[in-house]
Structures are given as structure tokens and as C-alpha cells.
Amino acid sequence: MYLGYWGLVAAPFPMAPDPRFFFLGSSHQSALSKLYYGMQSCSPGILVTGPHGAGKTFMLRLLIHALPPEKVNVGLLFNP
């Protein structure tokens, strides 16, 4: 319905945020830099904490989206 009428290239209201449409603000840049540093320093684990709705899962998905899949194996452990 939305795609044809508005001429959109993707569905406008997905269930999960899409990293392709992310605006990188200063706080998100800082968090993403720390995640990259943790990966590059070969840290045995990285813990991401914060309040509900802060974007923790989205930042991890953004990081995974940016990594080369042929060089990196990623595992996410969720404990609701």
C-alpha cells in the first residue's frame, strides 16, 4: 500500500529497525566506536548495557551489518 502510493523503496514500518536508514548521532558514534575497539582488541567478551529503548540491540545489529561476513563469525546471546 505505502510502496506504490508514496514511491518508497522499502516498507516504512518494519518490526525491527533497519541499519540502512540509521542516523549516526554523537552518542551512537561513541557507542559504536567502543564496540569496534572491543572487537579489534580481541576482547574475550563485550557487555552492552543500558535502559530499555536506548538502542543496544540496534547498535549490535549495525555493528554486525558492517563486519565482513567472510572474516568474522558472530554470535548473539539474548537473555530476556
PDB file of N, CA, C and O in Angstrom:
ATOM      1  N   MET A   1       0.817  -1.182   0.000  1.00  0.00           N
ATOM      2  CA  MET A   1       0.000   0.000   0.000  1.00  0.00           C
ATOM      3  C   MET A   1       0.870   1.260   0.000  1.00  0.00           C
ATOM      4  O   MET A   1       0.693   2.145  -0.804  1.00  0.00           O
ATOM      5  N   TYR A   2       1.837   1.354   0.919  1.00  0.00           N
ATOM      6  CA  TYR A   2       2.680   2.538   1.013  1.00  0.00           C
ATOM      7  C   TYR A   2       3.678   2.636  -0.130  1.00  0.00           C
ATOM      8  O   TYR A   2       3.995   3.718  -0.590  1.00  0.00           O
ATOM      9  N   LEU A   3       4.196   1.488  -0.558  1.00  0.00           N
ATOM     10  CA  LEU A   3       5.256   1.491  -1.559  1.00  0.00           C
ATOM     11  C   LEU A   3       4.807   2.146  -2.857  1.00  0.00           C
ATOM     12  O   LEU A   3       5.486   3.018  -3.390  1.00  0.00           O
ATOM     13  N   GLY A   4       3.667   1.726  -3.386  1.00  0.00           N
ATOM     14  CA  GLY A   4       3.194   2.274  -4.653  1.00  0.00           C
ATOM     15  C   GLY A   4       2.728   3.718  -4.554  1.00  0.00           C
ATOM     16  O   GLY A   4       3.044   4.544  -5.408  1.00  0.00           O
ATOM     17  N   TYR A   5       2.000   4.036  -3.508  1.00  0.00           N
ATOM     18  CA  TYR A   5       1.425   5.377  -3.381  1.00  0.00           C
ATOM     19  C   TYR A   5       2.493   6.447  -3.159  1.00  0.00           C
ATOM     20  O   TYR A   5       2.478   7.495  -3.789  1.00  0.00           O
ATOM     21  N   TRP A   6       3.424   6.180  -2.255  1.00  0.00           N
ATOM     22  CA  TRP A   6       4.448   7.169  -1.920  1.00  0.00           C
ATOM     23  C   TRP A   6       5.735   6.982  -2.721  1.00  0.00           C
ATOM     24  O   TRP A   6       6.656   7.784  -2.599  1.00  0.00           O
ATOM     25  N   GLY A   7       5.849   5.902  -3.486  1.00  0.00           N
ATOM     26  CA  GLY A   7       7.063   5.650  -4.255  1.00  0.00           C
ATOM     27  C   GLY A   7       8.246   5.243  -3.389  1.00  0.00           C
ATOM     28  O   GLY A   7       9.391   5.577  -3.684  1.00  0.00           O
ATOM     29  N   LEU A   8       7.981   4.523  -2.310  1.00  0.00           N
ATOM     30  CA  LEU A   8       9.043   4.103  -1.399  1.00  0.00           C
ATOM     31  C   LEU A   8       9.777   2.888  -1.955  1.00  0.00           C
ATOM     32  O   LEU A   8       9.230   2.112  -2.721  1.00  0.00           O
ATOM     33  N   VAL A   9      11.029   2.721  -1.533  1.00  0.00           N
ATOM     34  CA  VAL A   9      11.821   1.578  -1.984  1.00  0.00           C
ATOM     35  C   VAL A   9      11.826   0.443  -0.962  1.00  0.00           C
ATOM     36  O   VAL A   9      12.294  -0.642  -1.260  1.00  0.00           O
ATOM     37  N   ALA A  10      11.336   0.698   0.253  1.00  0.00           N
ATOM     38  CA  ALA A  10      11.265  -0.326   1.291  1.00  0.00           C
ATOM     39  C   ALA A  10      10.027  -0.062   2.147  1.00  0.00           C
ATOM     40  O   ALA A  10       9.529   1.056   2.205  1.00  0.00           O
ATOM     41  N   ALA A  11       9.574  -1.106   2.814  1.00  0.00           N
ATOM     42  CA  ALA A  11       8.412  -0.974   3.696  1.00  0.00           C
ATOM     43  C   ALA A  11       8.730   0.032   4.805  1.00  0.00           C
ATOM     44  O   ALA A  11       9.803  -0.025   5.419  1.00  0.00           O
ATOM     45  N   PRO A  12       7.840   0.972   5.108  1.00  0.00           N
ATOM     46  CA  PRO A  12       8.150   2.054   6.043  1.00  0.00           C
ATOM     47  C   PRO A  12       8.096   1.695   7.525  1.00  0.00           C
ATOM     48  O   PRO A  12       8.675   2.398   8.334  1.00  0.00           O
ATOM     49  N   PHE A  13       7.428   0.627   7.906  1.00  0.00           N
ATOM     50  CA  PHE A  13       7.276   0.334   9.333  1.00  0.00           C
ATOM     51  C   PHE A  13       7.635  -1.120   9.644  1.00  0.00           C
ATOM     52  O   PHE A  13       6.780  -1.911  10.017  1.00  0.00           O
ATOM     53  N   PRO A  14       8.924  -1.479   9.543  1.00  0.00           N
ATOM     54  CA  PRO A  14       9.310  -2.868   9.841  1.00  0.00           C
ATOM     55  C   PRO A  14       9.250  -3.150  11.345  1.00  0.00           C
ATOM     56  O   PRO A  14       9.245  -2.223  12.165  1.00  0.00           O
ATOM     57  N   MET A  15       9.214  -4.407  11.706  1.00  0.00           N
ATOM     58  CA  MET A  15       9.173  -4.796  13.114  1.00  0.00           C
ATOM     59  C   MET A  15      10.493  -4.475  13.821  1.00  0.00           C
ATOM     60  O   MET A  15      10.517  -4.154  14.997  1.00  0.00           O
ATOM     61  N   ALA A  16      11.612  -4.595  13.105  1.00  0.00           N
ATOM     62  CA  ALA A  16      12.927  -4.288  13.671  1.00  0.00           C
ATOM     63  C   ALA A  16      13.550  -3.137  12.882  1.00  0.00           C
ATOM     64  O   ALA A  16      13.341  -3.026  11.681  1.00  0.00           O
ATOM     65  N   PRO A  17      14.310  -2.268  13.543  1.00  0.00           N
ATOM     66  CA  PRO A  17      14.952  -1.164  12.834  1.00  0.00           C
ATOM     67  C   PRO A  17      15.900  -1.662  11.754  1.00  0.00           C
ATOM     68  O   PRO A  17      16.546  -2.691  11.898  1.00  0.00           O
ATOM     69  N   ASP A  18      16.007  -0.914  10.678  1.00  0.00           N
ATOM     70  CA  ASP A  18      16.859  -1.277   9.547  1.00  0.00           C
ATOM     71  C   ASP A  18      18.124  -0.425   9.585  1.00  0.00           C
ATOM     72  O   ASP A  18      18.046   0.804   9.514  1.00  0.00           O
ATOM     73  N   PRO A  19      19.315  -1.048   9.679  1.00  0.00           N
ATOM     74  CA  PRO A  19      20.562  -0.283   9.752  1.00  0.00           C
ATOM     75  C   PRO A  19      20.817   0.611   8.531  1.00  0.00           C
ATOM     76  O   PRO A  19      21.577   1.562   8.617  1.00  0.00           O
ATOM     77  N   ARG A  20      20.187   0.326   7.412  1.00  0.00           N
ATOM     78  CA  ARG A  20      20.395   1.150   6.211  1.00  0.00           C
ATOM     79  C   ARG A  20      19.864   2.565   6.390  1.00  0.00           C
ATOM     80  O   ARG A  20      20.306   3.479   5.705  1.00  0.00           O
ATOM     81  N   PHE A  21      18.926   2.764   7.290  1.00  0.00           N
ATOM     82  CA  PHE A  21      18.291   4.067   7.456  1.00  0.00           C
ATOM     83  C   PHE A  21      18.645   4.722   8.794  1.00  0.00           C
ATOM     84  O   PHE A  21      17.871   5.460   9.360  1.00  0.00           O
ATOM     85  N   PHE A  22      19.825   4.438   9.293  1.00  0.00           N
ATOM     86  CA  PHE A  22      20.232   4.915  10.614  1.00  0.00           C
ATOM     87  C   PHE A  22      20.967   6.248  10.516  1.00  0.00           C
ATOM     88  O   PHE A  22      21.855   6.425   9.692  1.00  0.00           O
ATOM     89  N   PHE A  23      20.596   7.199  11.377  1.00  0.00           N
ATOM     90  CA  PHE A  23      21.331   8.456  11.509  1.00  0.00           C
ATOM     91  C   PHE A  23      22.293   8.316  12.674  1.00  0.00           C
ATOM     92  O   PHE A  23      21.878   8.074  13.808  1.00  0.00           O
ATOM     93  N   LEU A  24      23.569   8.464  12.420  1.00  0.00           N
ATOM     94  CA  LEU A  24      24.602   8.265  13.424  1.00  0.00           C
ATOM     95  C   LEU A  24      24.860   9.553  14.191  1.00  0.00           C
ATOM     96  O   LEU A  24      25.578  10.440  13.726  1.00  0.00           O
ATOM     97  N   GLY A  25      24.237   9.683  15.374  1.00  0.00           N
ATOM     98  CA  GLY A  25      24.449  10.839  16.235  1.00  0.00           C
ATOM     99  C   GLY A  25      25.718  10.670  17.065  1.00  0.00           C
ATOM    100  O   GLY A  25      26.376   9.625  17.014  1.00  0.00           O
ATOM    101  N   SER A  26      26.067  11.667  17.838  1.00  0.00           N
ATOM    102  CA  SER A  26      27.323  11.625  18.597  1.00  0.00           C
ATOM    103  C   SER A  26      27.335  10.526  19.663  1.00  0.00           C
ATOM    104  O   SER A  26      28.354   9.855  19.846  1.00  0.00           O
ATOM    105  N   SER A  27      26.234  10.311  20.357  1.00  0.00           N
ATOM    106  CA  SER A  27      26.213   9.265  21.389  1.00  0.00           C
ATOM    107  C   SER A  27      26.282   7.874  20.763  1.00  0.00           C
ATOM    108  O   SER A  27      26.945   6.979  21.296  1.00  0.00           O
ATOM    109  N   HIS A  28      25.607   7.710  19.618  1.00  0.00           N
ATOM    110  CA  HIS A  28      25.678   6.421  18.932  1.00  0.00           C
ATOM    111  C   HIS A  28      27.068   6.197  18.339  1.00  0.00           C
ATOM    112  O   HIS A  28      27.560   5.073  18.306  1.00  0.00           O
ATOM    113  N   GLN A  29      27.706   7.275  17.849  1.00  0.00           N
ATOM    114  CA  GLN A  29      29.069   7.151  17.320  1.00  0.00           C
ATOM    115  C   GLN A  29      30.025   6.698  18.408  1.00  0.00           C
ATOM    116  O   GLN A  29      30.876   5.844  18.181  1.00  0.00           O
ATOM    117  N   SER A  30      29.871   7.244  19.602  1.00  0.00           N
ATOM    118  CA  SER A  30      30.716   6.857  20.723  1.00  0.00           C
ATOM    119  C   SER A  30      30.515   5.382  21.074  1.00  0.00           C
ATOM    120  O   SER A  30      31.490   4.640  21.271  1.00  0.00           O
ATOM    121  N   ALA A  31      29.279   4.946  21.150  1.00  0.00           N
ATOM    122  CA  ALA A  31      28.983   3.543  21.474  1.00  0.00           C
ATOM    123  C   ALA A  31      29.519   2.616  20.392  1.00  0.00           C
ATOM    124  O   ALA A  31      30.116   1.569  20.691  1.00  0.00           O
ATOM    125  N   LEU A  32      29.334   2.984  19.139  1.00  0.00           N
ATOM    126  CA  LEU A  32      29.808   2.145  18.035  1.00  0.00           C
ATOM    127  C   LEU A  32      31.331   2.076  18.032  1.00  0.00           C
ATOM    128  O   LEU A  32      31.907   1.016  17.780  1.00  0.00           O
ATOM    129  N   SER A  33      32.001   3.177  18.342  1.00  0.00           N
ATOM    130  CA  SER A  33      33.463   3.194  18.418  1.00  0.00           C
ATOM    131  C   SER A  33      33.961   2.251  19.503  1.00  0.00           C
ATOM    132  O   SER A  33      34.947   1.540  19.321  1.00  0.00           O
ATOM    133  N   LYS A  34      33.277   2.218  20.628  1.00  0.00           N
ATOM    134  CA  LYS A  34      33.665   1.321  21.722  1.00  0.00           C
ATOM    135  C   LYS A  34      33.450  -0.139  21.340  1.00  0.00           C
ATOM    136  O   LYS A  34      34.249  -1.005  21.693  1.00  0.00           O
ATOM    137  N   LEU A  35      32.385  -0.412  20.611  1.00  0.00           N
ATOM    138  CA  LEU A  35      32.154  -1.778  20.145  1.00  0.00           C
ATOM    139  C   LEU A  35      33.236  -2.204  19.156  1.00  0.00           C
ATOM    140  O   LEU A  35      33.752  -3.323  19.224  1.00  0.00           O
ATOM    141  N   TYR A  36      33.584  -1.325  18.224  1.00  0.00           N
ATOM    142  CA  TYR A  36      34.655  -1.623  17.270  1.00  0.00           C
ATOM    143  C   TYR A  36      35.981  -1.862  18.001  1.00  0.00           C
ATOM    144  O   TYR A  36      36.722  -2.788  17.682  1.00  0.00           O
ATOM    145  N   TYR A  37      36.270  -1.015  18.990  1.00  0.00           N
ATOM    146  CA  TYR A  37      37.506  -1.178  19.747  1.00  0.00           C
ATOM    147  C   TYR A  37      37.530  -2.533  20.457  1.00  0.00           C
ATOM    148  O   TYR A  37      38.546  -3.221  20.470  1.00  0.00           O
ATOM    149  N   GLY A  38      36.425  -2.912  21.057  1.00  0.00           N
ATOM    150  CA  GLY A  38      36.352  -4.205  21.720  1.00  0.00           C
ATOM    151  C   GLY A  38      36.583  -5.359  20.769  1.00  0.00           C
ATOM    152  O   GLY A  38      37.243  -6.344  21.106  1.00  0.00           O
ATOM    153  N   MET A  39      36.090  -5.224  19.556  1.00  0.00           N
ATOM    154  CA  MET A  39      36.296  -6.282  18.553  1.00  0.00           C
ATOM    155  C   MET A  39      37.751  -6.299  18.075  1.00  0.00           C
ATOM    156  O   MET A  39      38.345  -7.360  17.925  1.00  0.00           O
ATOM    157  N   GLN A  40      38.329  -5.123  17.818  1.00  0.00           N
ATOM    158  CA  GLN A  40      39.694  -5.045  17.298  1.00  0.00           C
ATOM    159  C   GLN A  40      40.736  -5.441  18.334  1.00  0.00           C
ATOM    160  O   GLN A  40      41.804  -5.918  17.986  1.00  0.00           O
ATOM    161  N   SER A  41      40.448  -5.245  19.618  1.00  0.00           N
ATOM    162  CA  SER A  41      41.414  -5.580  20.665  1.00  0.00           C
ATOM    163  C   SER A  41      41.327  -7.045  21.067  1.00  0.00           C
ATOM    164  O   SER A  41      41.984  -7.459  22.011  1.00  0.00           O
ATOM    165  N   CYS A  42      40.515  -7.815  20.353  1.00  0.00           N
ATOM    166  CA  CYS A  42      40.341  -9.250  20.617  1.00  0.00           C
ATOM    167  C   CYS A  42      39.880  -9.506  22.045  1.00  0.00           C
ATOM    168  O   CYS A  42      40.307 -10.461  22.693  1.00  0.00           O
ATOM    169  N   SER A  43      39.041  -8.658  22.541  1.00  0.00           N
ATOM    170  CA  SER A  43      38.475  -8.834  23.867  1.00  0.00           C
ATOM    171  C   SER A  43      37.663 -10.127  23.903  1.00  0.00           C
ATOM    172  O   SER A  43      36.959 -10.434  22.949  1.00  0.00           O
ATOM    173  N   PRO A  44      37.752 -10.895  24.982  1.00  0.00           N
ATOM    174  CA  PRO A  44      37.000 -12.152  25.033  1.00  0.00           C
ATOM    175  C   PRO A  44      35.492 -11.964  25.096  1.00  0.00           C
ATOM    176  O   PRO A  44      34.735 -12.883  24.817  1.00  0.00           O
ATOM    177  N   GLY A  45      35.040 -10.770  25.443  1.00  0.00           N
ATOM    178  CA  GLY A  45      33.606 -10.512  25.505  1.00  0.00           C
ATOM    179  C   GLY A  45      33.340  -9.030  25.626  1.00  0.00           C
ATOM    180  O   GLY A  45      34.173  -8.277  26.134  1.00  0.00           O
ATOM    181  N   ILE A  46      32.189  -8.626  25.156  1.00  0.00           N
ATOM    182  CA  ILE A  46      31.782  -7.226  25.235  1.00  0.00           C
ATOM    183  C   ILE A  46      30.393  -7.202  25.842  1.00  0.00           C
ATOM    184  O   ILE A  46      29.494  -7.900  25.364  1.00  0.00           O
ATOM    185  N   LEU A  47      30.220  -6.422  26.882  1.00  0.00           N
ATOM    186  CA  LEU A  47      28.928  -6.307  27.543  1.00  0.00           C
ATOM    187  C   LEU A  47      28.312  -4.961  27.191  1.00  0.00           C
ATOM    188  O   LEU A  47      28.948  -3.920  27.359  1.00  0.00           O
ATOM    189  N   VAL A  48      27.096  -4.986  26.680  1.00  0.00           N
ATOM    190  CA  VAL A  48      26.384  -3.763  26.327  1.00  0.00           C
ATOM    191  C   VAL A  48      25.192  -3.638  27.261  1.00  0.00           C
ATOM    192  O   VAL A  48      24.338  -4.526  27.299  1.00  0.00           O
ATOM    193  N   THR A  49      25.149  -2.552  28.039  1.00  0.00           N
ATOM    194  CA  THR A  49      24.047  -2.335  28.974  1.00  0.00           C
ATOM    195  C   THR A  49      23.438  -0.960  28.747  1.00  0.00           C
ATOM    196  O   THR A  49      24.062  -0.080  28.159  1.00  0.00           O
ATOM    197  N   GLY A  50      22.228  -0.788  29.217  1.00  0.00           N
ATOM    198  CA  GLY A  50      21.550   0.496  29.108  1.00  0.00           C
ATOM    199  C   GLY A  50      20.063   0.323  29.336  1.00  0.00           C
ATOM    200  O   GLY A  50      19.558  -0.800  29.410  1.00  0.00           O
ATOM    201  N   PRO A  51      19.341   1.428  29.436  1.00  0.00           N
ATOM    202  CA  PRO A  51      17.903   1.339  29.682  1.00  0.00           C
ATOM    203  C   PRO A  51      17.140   0.807  28.469  1.00  0.00           C
ATOM    204  O   PRO A  51      17.643   0.818  27.345  1.00  0.00           O
ATOM    205  N   HIS A  52      15.937   0.375  28.734  1.00  0.00           N
ATOM    206  CA  HIS A  52      15.052  -0.125  27.690  1.00  0.00           C
ATOM    207  C   HIS A  52      14.837   0.954  26.630  1.00  0.00           C
ATOM    208  O   HIS A  52      14.570   2.111  26.947  1.00  0.00           O
ATOM    209  N   GLY A  53      14.995   0.574  25.363  1.00  0.00           N
ATOM    210  CA  GLY A  53      14.758   1.509  24.270  1.00  0.00           C
ATOM    211  C   GLY A  53      15.930   2.407  23.925  1.00  0.00           C
ATOM    212  O   GLY A  53      15.798   3.323  23.116  1.00  0.00           O
ATOM    213  N   ALA A  54      17.098   2.165  24.526  1.00  0.00           N
ATOM    214  CA  ALA A  54      18.261   3.016  24.274  1.00  0.00           C
ATOM    215  C   ALA A  54      18.928   2.708  22.937  1.00  0.00           C
ATOM    216  O   ALA A  54      19.730   3.486  22.466  1.00  0.00           O
ATOM    217  N   GLY A  55      18.639   1.540  22.349  1.00  0.00           N
ATOM    218  CA  GLY A  55      19.220   1.191  21.062  1.00  0.00           C
ATOM    219  C   GLY A  55      20.353   0.186  21.140  1.00  0.00           C
ATOM    220  O   GLY A  55      21.160   0.084  20.220  1.00  0.00           O
ATOM    221  N   LYS A  56      20.424  -0.570  22.222  1.00  0.00           N
ATOM    222  CA  LYS A  56      21.501  -1.551  22.390  1.00  0.00           C
ATOM    223  C   LYS A  56      21.475  -2.606  21.301  1.00  0.00           C
ATOM    224  O   LYS A  56      22.495  -2.857  20.650  1.00  0.00           O
ATOM    225  N   THR A  57      20.341  -3.220  21.088  1.00  0.00           N
ATOM    226  CA  THR A  57      20.218  -4.262  20.071  1.00  0.00           C
ATOM    227  C   THR A  57      20.472  -3.695  18.691  1.00  0.00           C
ATOM    228  O   THR A  57      21.154  -4.309  17.864  1.00  0.00           O
ATOM    229  N   PHE A  58      19.979  -2.502  18.441  1.00  0.00           N
ATOM    230  CA  PHE A  58      20.179  -1.897  17.137  1.00  0.00           C
ATOM    231  C   PHE A  58      21.650  -1.603  16.877  1.00  0.00           C
ATOM    232  O   PHE A  58      22.151  -1.799  15.771  1.00  0.00           O
ATOM    233  N   MET A  59      22.378  -1.145  17.898  1.00  0.00           N
ATOM    234  CA  MET A  59      23.805  -0.887  17.724  1.00  0.00           C
ATOM    235  C   MET A  59      24.553  -2.173  17.408  1.00  0.00           C
ATOM    236  O   MET A  59      25.459  -2.190  16.577  1.00  0.00           O
ATOM    237  N   LEU A  60      24.170  -3.268  18.053  1.00  0.00           N
ATOM    238  CA  LEU A  60      24.801  -4.550  17.749  1.00  0.00           C
ATOM    239  C   LEU A  60      24.487  -4.992  16.324  1.00  0.00           C
ATOM    240  O   LEU A  60      25.358  -5.484  15.608  1.00  0.00           O
ATOM    241  N   ARG A  61      23.253  -4.794  15.894  1.00  0.00           N
ATOM    242  CA  ARG A  61      22.889  -5.145  14.515  1.00  0.00           C
ATOM    243  C   ARG A  61      23.638  -4.260  13.519  1.00  0.00           C
ATOM    244  O   ARG A  61      24.045  -4.718  12.453  1.00  0.00           O
ATOM    245  N   LEU A  62      23.824  -3.011  13.857  1.00  0.00           N
ATOM    246  CA  LEU A  62      24.576  -2.099  13.000  1.00  0.00           C
ATOM    247  C   LEU A  62      26.031  -2.548  12.898  1.00  0.00           C
ATOM    248  O   LEU A  62      26.620  -2.548  11.812  1.00  0.00           O
ATOM    249  N   LEU A  63      26.604  -2.966  14.014  1.00  0.00           N
ATOM    250  CA  LEU A  63      27.975  -3.474  14.013  1.00  0.00           C
ATOM    251  C   LEU A  63      28.081  -4.735  13.160  1.00  0.00           C
ATOM    252  O   LEU A  63      28.987  -4.860  12.332  1.00  0.00           O
ATOM    253  N   ILE A  64      27.163  -5.656  13.338  1.00  0.00           N
ATOM    254  CA  ILE A  64      27.184  -6.905  12.566  1.00  0.00           C
ATOM    255  C   ILE A  64      27.026  -6.622  11.079  1.00  0.00           C
ATOM    256  O   ILE A  64      27.679  -7.238  10.246  1.00  0.00           O
ATOM    257  N   HIS A  65      26.178  -5.672  10.742  1.00  0.00           N
ATOM    258  CA  HIS A  65      25.943  -5.307   9.341  1.00  0.00           C
ATOM    259  C   HIS A  65      27.215  -4.758   8.692  1.00  0.00           C
ATOM    260  O   HIS A  65      27.432  -4.927   7.498  1.00  0.00           O
ATOM    261  N   ALA A  66      28.086  -4.116   9.480  1.00  0.00           N
ATOM    262  CA  ALA A  66      29.302  -3.501   8.956  1.00  0.00           C
ATOM    263  C   ALA A  66      30.487  -4.467   8.877  1.00  0.00           C
ATOM    264  O   ALA A  66      31.477  -4.165   8.219  1.00  0.00           O
ATOM    265  N   LEU A  67      30.396  -5.615   9.530  1.00  0.00           N
ATOM    266  CA  LEU A  67      31.517  -6.553   9.551  1.00  0.00           C
ATOM    267  C   LEU A  67      31.542  -7.413   8.292  1.00  0.00           C
ATOM    268  O   LEU A  67      30.494  -7.779   7.767  1.00  0.00           O
ATOM    269  N   PRO A  68      32.756  -7.764   7.807  1.00  0.00           N
ATOM    270  CA  PRO A  68      32.842  -8.646   6.635  1.00  0.00           C
ATOM    271  C   PRO A  68      32.477 -10.081   7.021  1.00  0.00           C
ATOM    272  O   PRO A  68      33.161 -10.697   7.852  1.00  0.00           O
ATOM    273  N   PRO A  69      31.405 -10.639   6.462  1.00  0.00           N
ATOM    274  CA  PRO A  69      30.944 -11.967   6.885  1.00  0.00           C
ATOM    275  C   PRO A  69      31.932 -13.092   6.589  1.00  0.00           C
ATOM    276  O   PRO A  69      31.902 -14.121   7.243  1.00  0.00           O
ATOM    277  N   GLU A  70      32.822 -12.892   5.625  1.00  0.00           N
ATOM    278  CA  GLU A  70      33.780 -13.957   5.310  1.00  0.00           C
ATOM    279  C   GLU A  70      34.941 -14.015   6.303  1.00  0.00           C
ATOM    280  O   GLU A  70      35.682 -14.983   6.335  1.00  0.00           O
ATOM    281  N   LYS A  71      35.084 -12.981   7.164  1.00  0.00           N
ATOM    282  CA  LYS A  71      36.194 -12.940   8.115  1.00  0.00           C
ATOM    283  C   LYS A  71      35.758 -13.031   9.574  1.00  0.00           C
ATOM    284  O   LYS A  71      36.581 -13.269  10.443  1.00  0.00           O
ATOM    285  N   VAL A  72      34.476 -12.823   9.843  1.00  0.00           N
ATOM    286  CA  VAL A  72      34.023 -12.727  11.237  1.00  0.00           C
ATOM    287  C   VAL A  72      32.824 -13.652  11.460  1.00  0.00           C
ATOM    288  O   VAL A  72      31.884 -13.649  10.682  1.00  0.00           O
ATOM    289  N   ASN A  73      32.884 -14.416  12.550  1.00  0.00           N
ATOM    290  CA  ASN A  73      31.741 -15.206  12.998  1.00  0.00           C
ATOM    291  C   ASN A  73      31.132 -14.474  14.193  1.00  0.00           C
ATOM    292  O   ASN A  73      31.846 -14.127  15.126  1.00  0.00           O
ATOM    293  N   VAL A  74      29.830 -14.267  14.168  1.00  0.00           N
ATOM    294  CA  VAL A  74      29.157 -13.509  15.218  1.00  0.00           C
ATOM    295  C   VAL A  74      28.108 -14.385  15.891  1.00  0.00           C
ATOM    296  O   VAL A  74      27.380 -15.113  15.227  1.00  0.00           O
ATOM    297  N   GLY A  75      28.049 -14.289  17.205  1.00  0.00           N
ATOM    298  CA  GLY A  75      27.013 -14.955  17.963  1.00  0.00           C
ATOM    299  C   GLY A  75      26.387 -13.962  18.935  1.00  0.00           C
ATOM    300  O   GLY A  75      27.102 -13.228  19.616  1.00  0.00           O
ATOM    301  N   LEU A  76      25.082 -13.911  18.974  1.00  0.00           N
ATOM    302  CA  LEU A  76      24.364 -13.034  19.912  1.00  0.00           C
ATOM    303  C   LEU A  76      23.665 -13.910  20.937  1.00  0.00           C
ATOM    304  O   LEU A  76      22.962 -14.847  20.581  1.00  0.00           O
ATOM    305  N   LEU A  77      23.837 -13.576  22.217  1.00  0.00           N
ATOM    306  CA  LEU A  77      23.147 -14.292  23.290  1.00  0.00           C
ATOM    307  C   LEU A  77      22.149 -13.328  23.921  1.00  0.00           C
ATOM    308  O   LEU A  77      22.548 -12.302  24.472  1.00  0.00           O
ATOM    309  N   PHE A  78      20.884 -13.662  23.839  1.00  0.00           N
ATOM    310  CA  PHE A  78      19.842 -12.837  24.437  1.00  0.00           C
ATOM    311  C   PHE A  78      19.313 -13.547  25.668  1.00  0.00           C
ATOM    312  O   PHE A  78      19.030 -14.733  25.629  1.00  0.00           O
ATOM    313  N   ASN A  79      19.192 -12.820  26.758  1.00  0.00           N
ATOM    314  CA  ASN A  79      18.650 -13.370  27.990  1.00  0.00           C
ATOM    315  C   ASN A  79      17.547 -12.430  28.475  1.00  0.00           C
ATOM    316  O   ASN A  79      17.808 -11.510  29.238  1.00  0.00           O
ATOM    317  N   PRO A  80      16.327 -12.643  28.005  1.00  0.00           N
ATOM    318  CA  PRO A  80      15.239 -11.700  28.374  1.00  0.00           C
ATOM    319  C   PRO A  80      14.854 -11.837  29.846  1.00  0.00           C
ATOM    320  O   PRO A  80      14.930 -12.862  30.432  1.00  0.00           O
TER     321      PRO A  80
END
